[in-house]
mmCIF file of C-alpha atoms and ligand atoms in Angstrom:
data_model
loop_
_atom_site.group_PDB
_atom_site.id
_atom_site.type_symbol
_atom_site.label_atom_id
_atom_site.label_comp_id
_atom_site.label_asym_id
_atom_site.label_seq_id
_atom_site.Cartn_x
_atom_site.Cartn_y
_atom_site.Cartn_z
ATOM 1 C CA MET A 15 167.836 121.558 194.630
ATOM 2 C CA SER A 16 166.518 122.961 191.296
ATOM 3 C CA GLU A 17 164.100 125.265 193.141
ATOM 4 C CA ARG A 18 164.876 128.853 192.435
ATOM 5 C CA GLN A 19 166.047 130.804 195.403
ATOM 6 C CA SER A 20 164.588 134.250 196.194
ATOM 7 C CA LYS A 21 166.614 137.202 195.132
ATOM 8 C CA ALA A 22 167.154 138.199 198.751
ATOM 9 C CA THR A 23 168.545 134.641 199.498
ATOM 10 C CA GLN A 24 170.765 134.763 196.364
ATOM 11 C CA GLU A 25 172.206 138.073 197.432
ATOM 12 C CA ARG A 26 172.821 137.015 200.928
ATOM 13 C CA HIS A 27 174.767 133.984 199.614
ATOM 14 C CA GLU A 28 176.641 136.159 197.242
ATOM 15 C CA ARG A 29 177.665 138.455 200.061
ATOM 16 C CA MET A 30 178.927 135.450 202.107
ATOM 17 C CA LEU A 31 181.004 134.322 199.263
ATOM 18 C CA LEU A 32 182.418 137.772 198.550
ATOM 19 C CA GLU A 33 183.476 137.985 202.329
ATOM 20 C CA LEU A 34 185.279 134.711 201.857
ATOM 21 C CA LEU A 35 186.961 136.143 198.802
ATOM 22 C CA LYS A 36 188.433 138.921 200.958
ATOM 23 C CA LEU A 37 190.377 136.499 202.983
ATOM 24 C CA PRO A 38 194.218 136.429 202.505
ATOM 25 C CA GLY A 39 194.999 134.013 199.627
ATOM 26 C CA ASN A 40 191.539 134.136 198.085
ATOM 27 C CA GLU A 41 192.176 137.207 196.114
ATOM 28 C CA TYR A 42 194.198 135.130 193.618
ATOM 29 C CA CYS A 43 193.094 132.068 191.611
ATOM 30 C CA ALA A 44 194.212 129.003 193.547
ATOM 31 C CA ASP A 45 195.804 127.517 190.511
ATOM 32 C CA CYS A 46 197.243 130.160 188.262
ATOM 33 C CA ARG A 47 197.244 133.057 190.699
ATOM 34 C CA ALA A 48 195.307 135.408 188.358
ATOM 35 C CA LYS A 49 193.714 138.262 190.289
ATOM 36 C CA ASN A 50 190.133 138.440 191.530
ATOM 37 C CA PRO A 51 188.836 134.926 191.055
ATOM 38 C CA ARG A 52 185.027 134.811 190.541
ATOM 39 C CA TRP A 53 184.561 131.053 190.422
ATOM 40 C CA ALA A 54 184.949 128.413 193.112
ATOM 41 C CA SER A 55 185.229 124.725 193.668
ATOM 42 C CA HIS A 56 182.956 124.068 196.566
ATOM 43 C CA SER A 57 184.109 120.425 196.914
ATOM 44 C CA LEU A 58 187.789 121.424 197.143
ATOM 45 C CA GLY A 59 187.283 124.739 198.880
ATOM 46 C CA ILE A 60 189.090 127.054 196.591
ATOM 47 C CA PHE A 61 188.415 130.157 194.462
ATOM 48 C CA LEU A 62 189.450 130.011 190.840
ATOM 49 C CA CYS A 63 189.641 132.206 187.772
ATOM 50 C CA VAL A 64 187.261 131.412 184.893
ATOM 51 C CA ARG A 65 189.838 129.617 182.858
ATOM 52 C CA CYS A 66 190.960 127.347 185.655
ATOM 53 C CA ALA A 67 187.346 126.705 186.640
ATOM 54 C CA GLY A 68 186.867 125.457 183.072
ATOM 55 C CA LEU A 69 189.771 123.127 183.459
ATOM 56 C CA HIS A 70 188.294 121.778 186.841
ATOM 57 C CA ARG A 71 184.957 121.216 185.132
ATOM 58 C CA LYS A 72 186.765 119.280 182.348
ATOM 59 C CA MET A 73 188.169 116.860 185.061
ATOM 60 C CA GLY A 74 184.694 115.979 186.227
ATOM 61 C CA THR A 75 182.607 116.434 189.255
ATOM 62 C CA HIS A 76 184.264 113.450 190.952
ATOM 63 C CA ILE A 77 187.330 115.749 191.157
ATOM 64 C CA SER A 78 186.011 119.186 191.571
ATOM 65 C CA LYS A 79 182.591 120.862 191.532
ATOM 66 C CA VAL A 80 182.721 124.380 190.300
ATOM 67 C CA LYS A 81 180.295 127.229 190.347
ATOM 68 C CA SER A 82 180.220 130.903 189.564
ATOM 69 C CA VAL A 83 180.284 133.100 192.579
ATOM 70 C CA THR A 84 177.907 135.684 190.832
ATOM 71 C CA MET A 85 175.960 133.655 188.300
ATOM 72 C CA ASP A 86 175.145 130.377 190.086
ATOM 73 C CA GLN A 87 172.860 129.595 192.906
ATOM 74 C CA TRP A 88 174.640 128.435 196.130
ATOM 75 C CA THR A 89 173.372 126.557 199.146
ATOM 76 C CA VAL A 90 174.616 127.645 202.642
ATOM 77 C CA GLU A 91 176.111 124.127 203.002
ATOM 78 C CA GLN A 92 178.274 124.617 199.890
ATOM 79 C CA ILE A 93 179.538 128.067 201.131
ATOM 80 C CA GLU A 94 180.197 126.615 204.592
ATOM 81 C CA THR A 95 182.308 123.809 202.988
ATOM 82 C CA ILE A 96 184.526 126.361 201.455
ATOM 83 C CA ARG A 97 184.799 128.104 204.812
ATOM 84 C CA LYS A 98 185.593 124.885 206.568
ATOM 85 C CA LEU A 99 188.325 123.782 204.143
ATOM 86 C CA GLY A 100 190.145 127.029 204.877
ATOM 87 C CA GLY A 101 190.426 128.689 201.427
ATOM 88 C CA ASN A 102 193.137 128.833 198.837
ATOM 89 C CA THR A 103 196.214 129.166 201.002
ATOM 90 C CA HIS A 104 195.406 126.277 203.373
ATOM 91 C CA VAL A 105 194.101 123.859 200.660
ATOM 92 C CA ASN A 106 197.248 124.670 198.541
ATOM 93 C CA SER A 107 199.457 123.964 201.534
ATOM 94 C CA LEU A 108 198.103 120.530 201.562
ATOM 95 C CA VAL A 109 197.971 119.646 197.845
ATOM 96 C CA ASN A 110 201.174 121.464 196.840
ATOM 97 C CA PRO A 111 203.114 121.950 199.968
ATOM 98 C CA HIS A 112 206.344 122.774 198.088
ATOM 99 C CA PRO A 113 205.423 125.025 195.198
ATOM 100 C CA ASP A 114 209.070 125.627 194.680
ATOM 101 C CA LYS A 115 209.418 121.978 193.698
ATOM 102 C CA HIS A 116 206.208 122.066 191.660
ATOM 103 C CA PRO A 117 205.867 125.461 190.256
ATOM 104 C CA LEU A 118 203.390 126.875 187.801
ATOM 105 C CA PRO A 119 204.139 126.379 184.119
ATOM 106 C CA LEU A 120 206.190 129.279 182.825
ATOM 107 C CA THR A 121 203.552 129.963 180.349
ATOM 108 C CA VAL A 122 200.291 130.093 182.447
ATOM 109 C CA ASP A 123 198.495 131.312 179.292
ATOM 110 C CA ASP A 124 199.226 127.999 177.632
ATOM 111 C CA GLU A 125 195.930 126.238 178.059
ATOM 112 C CA HIS A 126 197.670 122.791 177.469
ATOM 113 C CA ALA A 127 200.462 123.331 179.950
ATOM 114 C CA MET A 128 198.032 124.680 182.515
ATOM 115 C CA GLU A 129 195.678 121.763 182.128
ATOM 116 C CA LYS A 130 198.533 119.302 182.727
ATOM 117 C CA PHE A 131 199.449 121.219 185.876
ATOM 118 C CA VAL A 132 195.826 121.239 187.157
ATOM 119 C CA ARG A 133 195.416 117.578 186.518
ATOM 120 C CA ASN A 134 198.623 116.698 188.188
ATOM 121 C CA LYS A 135 197.728 118.845 191.108
ATOM 122 C CA TRP A 136 194.024 117.705 191.671
ATOM 123 C CA GLU A 137 193.453 114.534 189.811
ATOM 124 C CA LYS A 138 196.768 112.724 190.441
ATOM 125 C CA HIS A 139 197.709 114.637 193.594
ATOM 126 C CA ALA A 140 201.223 114.330 192.252
ATOM 127 C CA PHE A 141 202.462 117.157 194.269
ATOM 128 C CA MET A 142 201.452 115.951 197.840
ATOM 129 C CA GLU A 143 204.126 114.564 200.025
ATOM 130 C CA PRO A 144 203.838 110.885 200.877
ATOM 131 C CA SER A 145 203.237 110.211 204.472
ATOM 132 C CA PRO A 146 206.533 109.305 206.371
ATOM 133 C CA SER A 147 205.167 105.982 207.786
ATOM 134 C CA MET A 148 204.753 104.626 204.340
ATOM 135 C CA HIS A 149 208.523 104.904 203.876
ATOM 136 C CA LEU A 150 209.679 104.032 207.190
ATOM 137 C CA ASP A 151 207.781 100.804 207.838
ATOM 138 C CA PRO A 152 207.016 98.500 204.917
ATOM 139 C CA ARG A 153 204.704 96.558 207.273
ATOM 140 C CA THR A 154 202.509 99.610 207.493
ATOM 141 C CA ARG A 155 202.201 99.574 203.823
ATOM 142 C CA LEU A 156 200.981 96.018 203.844
ATOM 143 C CA GLN A 157 198.448 96.908 206.382
ATOM 144 C CA VAL A 158 197.012 99.618 204.149
ATOM 145 C CA ALA A 159 197.143 97.793 200.837
ATOM 146 C CA PRO A 160 194.092 95.451 201.050
ATOM 147 C CA LYS A 161 191.048 97.525 201.094
ATOM 148 C CA ARG A 162 189.065 96.162 204.088
ATOM 149 C CA SER A 163 185.290 96.532 204.398
ATOM 150 C CA SER A 164 184.252 96.777 208.087
ATOM 151 C CA SER A 165 180.850 95.280 207.060
ATOM 152 C CA VAL A 166 182.546 91.958 206.115
ATOM 153 C CA PRO A 167 184.679 90.843 209.019
ATOM 154 C CA VAL A 168 187.338 88.354 208.121
ATOM 155 C CA MET A 169 186.988 85.308 210.348
ATOM 156 C CA MET A 170 190.224 84.329 211.905
ATOM 157 C CA ARG A 171 191.510 81.970 214.508
ATOM 158 C CA ASP A 172 193.524 83.328 217.445
ATOM 159 C CA LYS A 173 196.972 82.285 215.986
ATOM 160 C CA ASP A 174 196.258 84.375 212.881
ATOM 161 C CA TYR A 175 196.040 87.567 214.875
ATOM 162 C CA SER A 176 199.906 87.686 215.298
ATOM 163 C CA THR A 177 200.343 90.063 212.263
ATOM 164 C CA SER A 178 197.580 92.146 213.351
ATOM 165 C CA LEU A 179 199.023 92.312 216.989
ATOM 166 C CA ILE A 180 202.445 93.449 215.601
ATOM 167 C CA GLN A 181 200.726 96.158 213.459
ATOM 168 C CA LEU A 182 198.692 97.351 216.465
ATOM 169 C CA ARG A 183 201.870 97.554 218.656
ATOM 170 C CA ASP A 184 203.677 99.440 215.895
ATOM 171 C CA MET A 185 200.768 101.916 215.759
ATOM 172 C CA GLY A 186 201.235 102.627 219.462
ATOM 173 C CA PHE A 187 198.768 100.229 221.083
ATOM 174 C CA LYS A 188 201.216 98.729 223.566
ATOM 175 C CA ASP A 189 198.815 96.481 225.595
ATOM 176 C CA ASN A 190 198.958 93.126 223.828
ATOM 177 C CA GLU A 191 196.369 91.509 226.038
ATOM 178 C CA ARG A 192 193.797 94.136 225.404
ATOM 179 C CA ASN A 193 194.746 94.312 221.675
ATOM 180 C CA LEU A 194 194.041 90.567 221.379
ATOM 181 C CA GLN A 195 190.788 90.919 223.342
ATOM 182 C CA VAL A 196 189.615 93.761 220.890
ATOM 183 C CA LEU A 197 190.731 91.669 217.850
ATOM 184 C CA ARG A 198 188.618 88.777 218.997
ATOM 185 C CA GLN A 199 185.745 91.060 219.613
ATOM 186 C CA THR A 200 186.002 92.577 216.044
ATOM 187 C CA GLN A 201 186.813 89.141 214.496
ATOM 188 C CA GLY A 202 190.094 90.444 213.301
ATOM 189 C CA ASN A 203 188.896 93.591 211.605
ATOM 190 C CA MET A 204 191.671 96.046 212.030
ATOM 191 C CA ASP A 205 189.815 99.107 211.262
ATOM 192 C CA SER A 206 187.285 98.401 213.993
ATOM 193 C CA ALA A 207 189.830 97.242 216.314
ATOM 194 C CA VAL A 208 191.928 100.549 215.953
ATOM 195 C CA ASP A 209 188.612 102.429 216.299
ATOM 196 C CA ILE A 210 187.697 100.790 219.563
ATOM 197 C CA LEU A 211 191.215 100.931 220.932
ATOM 198 C CA SER A 212 191.442 104.765 220.153
ATOM 199 C CA ARG A 213 188.304 105.328 222.148
ATOM 200 C CA ILE A 214 189.468 103.687 225.283
ATOM 201 C CA PRO A 215 190.149 106.433 227.896
ATOM 202 C CA GLY A 216 193.746 106.719 228.818
ATOM 203 C CA GLN A 217 194.757 104.857 225.688
ATOM 204 C CA GLN A 218 197.830 106.600 224.062
ATOM 205 C CA ARG A 219 196.956 107.767 220.509
ATOM 206 C CA PRO A 220 199.053 105.958 218.044
ATOM 207 C CA MET A 221 202.494 107.574 217.666
ATOM 208 C CA VAL A 222 202.431 107.517 213.826
ATOM 209 C CA ALA A 223 199.189 109.588 213.810
ATOM 210 C CA GLN A 224 200.475 111.947 216.496
ATOM 211 C CA GLN A 225 203.569 112.870 214.564
ATOM 212 C CA MET A 226 201.937 113.282 211.228
ATOM 213 C CA THR A 227 201.228 116.618 209.944
ATOM 214 C CA GLU A 228 197.696 117.469 208.674
ATOM 215 C CA GLU A 229 198.938 117.185 205.069
ATOM 216 C CA GLN A 230 200.408 113.744 205.780
ATOM 217 C CA LYS A 231 197.253 112.601 207.327
ATOM 218 C CA MET A 232 195.346 113.642 204.153
ATOM 219 C CA THR A 233 197.910 111.736 202.030
ATOM 220 C CA ARG A 234 197.507 108.701 204.340
ATOM 221 C CA LEU A 235 193.699 108.745 203.885
ATOM 222 C CA ARG A 236 194.135 109.000 200.057
ATOM 223 C CA GLU A 237 196.508 106.132 200.110
ATOM 224 C CA MET A 238 193.861 104.129 201.938
ATOM 225 C CA GLY A 239 191.582 104.649 199.089
ATOM 226 C CA HIS A 240 189.514 107.678 200.260
ATOM 227 C CA THR A 241 189.828 110.253 197.500
ATOM 228 C CA ASN A 242 187.151 112.692 198.384
ATOM 229 C CA MET A 243 189.161 115.518 200.087
ATOM 230 C CA ALA A 244 186.035 117.205 201.550
ATOM 231 C CA ASN A 245 184.885 113.997 203.168
ATOM 232 C CA ASN A 246 188.391 113.263 204.469
ATOM 233 C CA TRP A 247 188.709 116.684 206.059
ATOM 234 C CA ASP A 248 185.346 116.285 207.711
ATOM 235 C CA ALA A 249 186.334 112.828 208.931
ATOM 236 C CA LEU A 250 189.647 114.061 210.298
ATOM 237 C CA ARG A 251 187.862 116.934 212.082
ATOM 238 C CA ARG A 252 185.380 114.477 213.570
ATOM 239 C CA SER A 253 188.096 112.074 214.684
ATOM 240 C CA GLY A 254 190.149 114.783 216.472
ATOM 241 C CA GLY A 255 192.896 114.331 213.894
ATOM 242 C CA ASN A 256 193.260 110.586 214.377
ATOM 243 C CA VAL A 257 193.809 109.041 210.933
ATOM 244 C CA GLU A 258 192.787 105.527 211.832
ATOM 245 C CA VAL A 259 189.485 106.638 213.338
ATOM 246 C CA ALA A 260 188.908 109.033 210.408
ATOM 247 C CA ALA A 261 189.449 106.092 208.034
ATOM 248 C CA SER A 262 186.883 103.947 209.913
ATOM 249 C CA ILE A 263 184.418 106.876 209.852
ATOM 250 C CA LEU A 264 184.975 107.011 206.084
ATOM 251 C CA ASN A 265 184.509 103.244 205.766
ATOM 252 C CA ASP A 266 181.299 103.403 207.835
ATOM 253 C CA SER A 267 179.856 106.104 205.774
ATOM 254 C CA LYS A 268 180.376 104.118 202.480
ATOM 255 C CA GLN A 269 178.031 101.379 203.634
HETATM 256 ZN ZN1 ZN B 21 193.411 130.424 187.229
#
């Protein structure tokens, strides 16, 4: 990590970053819209001006990992993460889908006002839209509330599966017999059961997940306790957009 890169490597990486900076949306700071950002958060996949990069650094690396495009050493992985996350426009459409409702402070030069805005946006995710299922069905909320660890299956007798069976049916898995079979197999672990059911060929994808937008899926994962956006995106991509499977991938990777 700390090994110095050759000048040629550094220049190649800088060229890759400058190419990304040319993409529409990246020519402005993702937070304050100042022109020609020269800093980036490689964990969030955005380009930032020097002031906003400072605010990100202040929040801590668990929220945002910032680097200078021109002065810091980059790895190919970090550059690829930015490319994969889609740049300023895409990331902003997820974390602040309605900028008209959550506009920039009128005084963007006001450090204090801007810090509050940046923290609300990235630390509290206050501008993201709640996923619709959370509001429509209180039972879904119950299902998400307790943080389950797939490594510690909860032992349950058959009659205790009734709540899980209702939840699975609500999620779009209509075959009760098979649901029960899978629940027994996973000893009542819902995450694993959903994972298995989603992989059965011909099984309909859960309706909730189908109807959710990308942004709602991200919110859902966050509500499940997965706060690292880069990991969430990666898991969603690997699961083909299935939130439940993405959640089980994230749970597995925590072990
Ligand atoms: Zn800025």
